[in-house]
mmCIF file of C-alpha atoms in Angstrom:
data_model
loop_
_atom_site.group_PDB
_atom_site.id
_atom_site.type_symbol
_atom_site.label_atom_id
_atom_site.label_comp_id
_atom_site.label_asym_id
_atom_site.label_seq_id
_atom_site.Cartn_x
_atom_site.Cartn_y
_atom_site.Cartn_z
ATOM 1 C CA UNK V 1 -10.331 -3.934 0.178
ATOM 2 C CA UNK V 2 -9.326 -0.424 1.025
ATOM 3 C CA UNK V 3 -8.920 1.759 -2.039
ATOM 4 C CA UNK V 4 -5.933 3.557 -0.504
ATOM 5 C CA UNK V 5 -3.756 0.458 -0.546
ATOM 6 C CA UNK V 6 -1.690 0.559 -3.723
ATOM 7 C CA UNK V 7 0.145 -2.164 -5.585
ATOM 8 C CA UNK V 8 3.743 -2.367 -4.389
ATOM 9 C CA UNK V 9 5.139 -5.210 -6.494
ATOM 10 C CA UNK V 10 7.225 -4.820 -9.649
ATOM 11 C CA UNK V 11 8.130 -1.145 -9.491
ATOM 12 C CA UNK V 12 11.450 0.460 -10.205
ATOM 13 C CA UNK V 13 12.705 1.563 -7.739
ATOM 14 C CA UNK V 14 11.217 -1.070 -5.408
ATOM 15 C CA UNK V 15 8.722 -0.160 -2.700
ATOM 16 C CA UNK V 16 10.264 1.495 0.321
ATOM 17 C CA UNK V 17 9.738 0.442 3.927
ATOM 18 C CA UNK V 18 7.631 3.590 4.388
ATOM 19 C CA UNK V 19 5.320 2.577 1.524
ATOM 20 C CA UNK V 20 4.985 -0.933 2.934
ATOM 21 C CA UNK V 21 4.222 0.436 6.409
ATOM 22 C CA UNK V 22 1.636 2.862 4.998
ATOM 23 C CA UNK V 23 -0.126 -0.021 3.237
ATOM 24 C CA UNK V 24 -0.035 -2.095 6.435
ATOM 25 C CA UNK V 25 -1.448 0.827 8.410
ATOM 26 C CA UNK V 26 -4.312 1.261 5.920
ATOM 27 C CA UNK V 27 -5.060 -2.466 6.110
ATOM 28 C CA UNK V 28 -5.155 -2.494 9.916
ATOM 29 C CA UNK V 29 -7.332 0.627 9.954
ATOM 30 C CA UNK V 30 -9.782 -1.002 7.545
ATOM 31 C CA UNK V 31 -9.922 -4.331 9.364
ATOM 32 C CA UNK V 32 -10.197 -2.781 12.828
ATOM 33 C CA UNK V 33 -12.672 -0.110 11.744
ATOM 34 C CA UNK V 34 -10.612 2.505 13.534
ATOM 35 C CA UNK V 35 -8.340 5.216 12.187
ATOM 36 C CA UNK V 36 -7.082 6.076 15.651
ATOM 37 C CA UNK V 37 -7.297 3.308 18.238
ATOM 38 C CA UNK V 38 -8.009 3.975 21.884
ATOM 39 C CA UNK V 39 -5.108 4.012 24.328
ATOM 40 C CA UNK V 40 -6.145 0.529 25.488
ATOM 41 C CA UNK V 41 -5.834 -0.820 21.918
ATOM 42 C CA UNK V 42 -2.803 1.177 20.733
ATOM 43 C CA UNK V 43 -0.234 -1.535 21.486
ATOM 44 C CA UNK V 44 -2.229 -4.228 19.670
ATOM 45 C CA UNK V 45 -2.813 -1.856 16.737
ATOM 46 C CA UNK V 46 0.906 -0.993 16.460
ATOM 47 C CA UNK V 47 1.907 -4.648 16.770
ATOM 48 C CA UNK V 48 -0.498 -5.614 13.971
ATOM 49 C CA UNK V 49 0.893 -2.886 11.698
ATOM 50 C CA UNK V 50 4.460 -4.064 12.340
ATOM 51 C CA UNK V 51 3.616 -7.731 11.717
ATOM 52 C CA UNK V 52 1.715 -7.001 8.513
ATOM 53 C CA UNK V 53 4.495 -4.735 7.244
ATOM 54 C CA UNK V 54 7.014 -7.505 7.943
ATOM 55 C CA UNK V 55 4.875 -10.111 6.145
ATOM 56 C CA UNK V 56 4.401 -7.739 3.208
ATOM 57 C CA UNK V 57 8.131 -7.087 2.874
ATOM 58 C CA UNK V 58 8.731 -10.841 3.004
ATOM 59 C CA UNK V 59 6.131 -11.407 0.285
ATOM 60 C CA UNK V 60 7.508 -8.671 -1.968
ATOM 61 C CA UNK V 61 11.060 -9.986 -1.635
ATOM 62 C CA UNK V 62 9.965 -13.491 -2.696
ATOM 63 C CA UNK V 63 7.680 -12.629 -5.617
ATOM 64 C CA UNK V 64 9.041 -13.126 -9.116
ATOM 65 C CA UNK V 65 7.812 -11.881 -12.460
ATOM 66 C CA UNK V 66 8.894 -11.885 -16.079
ATOM 67 C CA UNK V 67 7.173 -8.542 -16.719
ATOM 68 C CA UNK V 68 9.339 -5.445 -16.931
ATOM 69 C CA UNK V 69 9.224 -3.161 -13.865
ATOM 70 C CA UNK V 70 6.600 -0.422 -13.903
ATOM 71 C CA UNK V 71 7.490 3.247 -13.804
ATOM 72 C CA UNK V 72 5.923 5.097 -10.863
ATOM 73 C CA UNK V 73 5.363 8.323 -12.815
ATOM 74 C CA UNK V 74 3.652 6.513 -15.685
ATOM 75 C CA UNK V 75 1.371 4.628 -13.291
ATOM 76 C CA UNK V 76 0.549 7.859 -11.426
ATOM 77 C CA UNK V 77 -0.357 9.545 -14.721
ATOM 78 C CA UNK V 78 -2.660 6.632 -15.604
ATOM 79 C CA UNK V 79 -4.347 6.917 -12.189
ATOM 80 C CA UNK V 80 -4.875 10.673 -12.682
ATOM 81 C CA UNK V 81 -6.393 10.023 -16.111
ATOM 82 C CA UNK V 82 -8.770 7.406 -14.658
ATOM 83 C CA UNK V 83 -9.758 9.829 -11.908
ATOM 84 C CA UNK V 84 -10.361 12.608 -14.417
ATOM 85 C CA UNK V 85 -12.549 10.320 -16.526
ATOM 86 C CA UNK V 86 -14.479 9.157 -13.458
ATOM 87 C CA UNK V 87 -14.976 12.491 -11.688
ATOM 88 C CA UNK V 88 -14.510 15.040 -14.464
ATOM 89 C CA UNK V 89 -12.488 18.227 -14.353
ATOM 90 C CA UNK V 90 -11.729 19.722 -10.952
#
């Protein structure tokens, strides 16, 4: 799976429509093998992004968990620490 797609479930505040669309766009780019589709494929590409975003929003609205919501800043700090450990100092 594409490394740029981030977990969207169980965050406070919840994922925005823009975050969901960005994840859908990354997914379609990965599956299609194209970051910018040709003019002939643009409509199909855009339709796929919209459908996947819709399905993702539906999924997120129906998921339940007993875990407390995650804090975005805390999770971002953890990701930076993992990156630092993996790649070293910049």
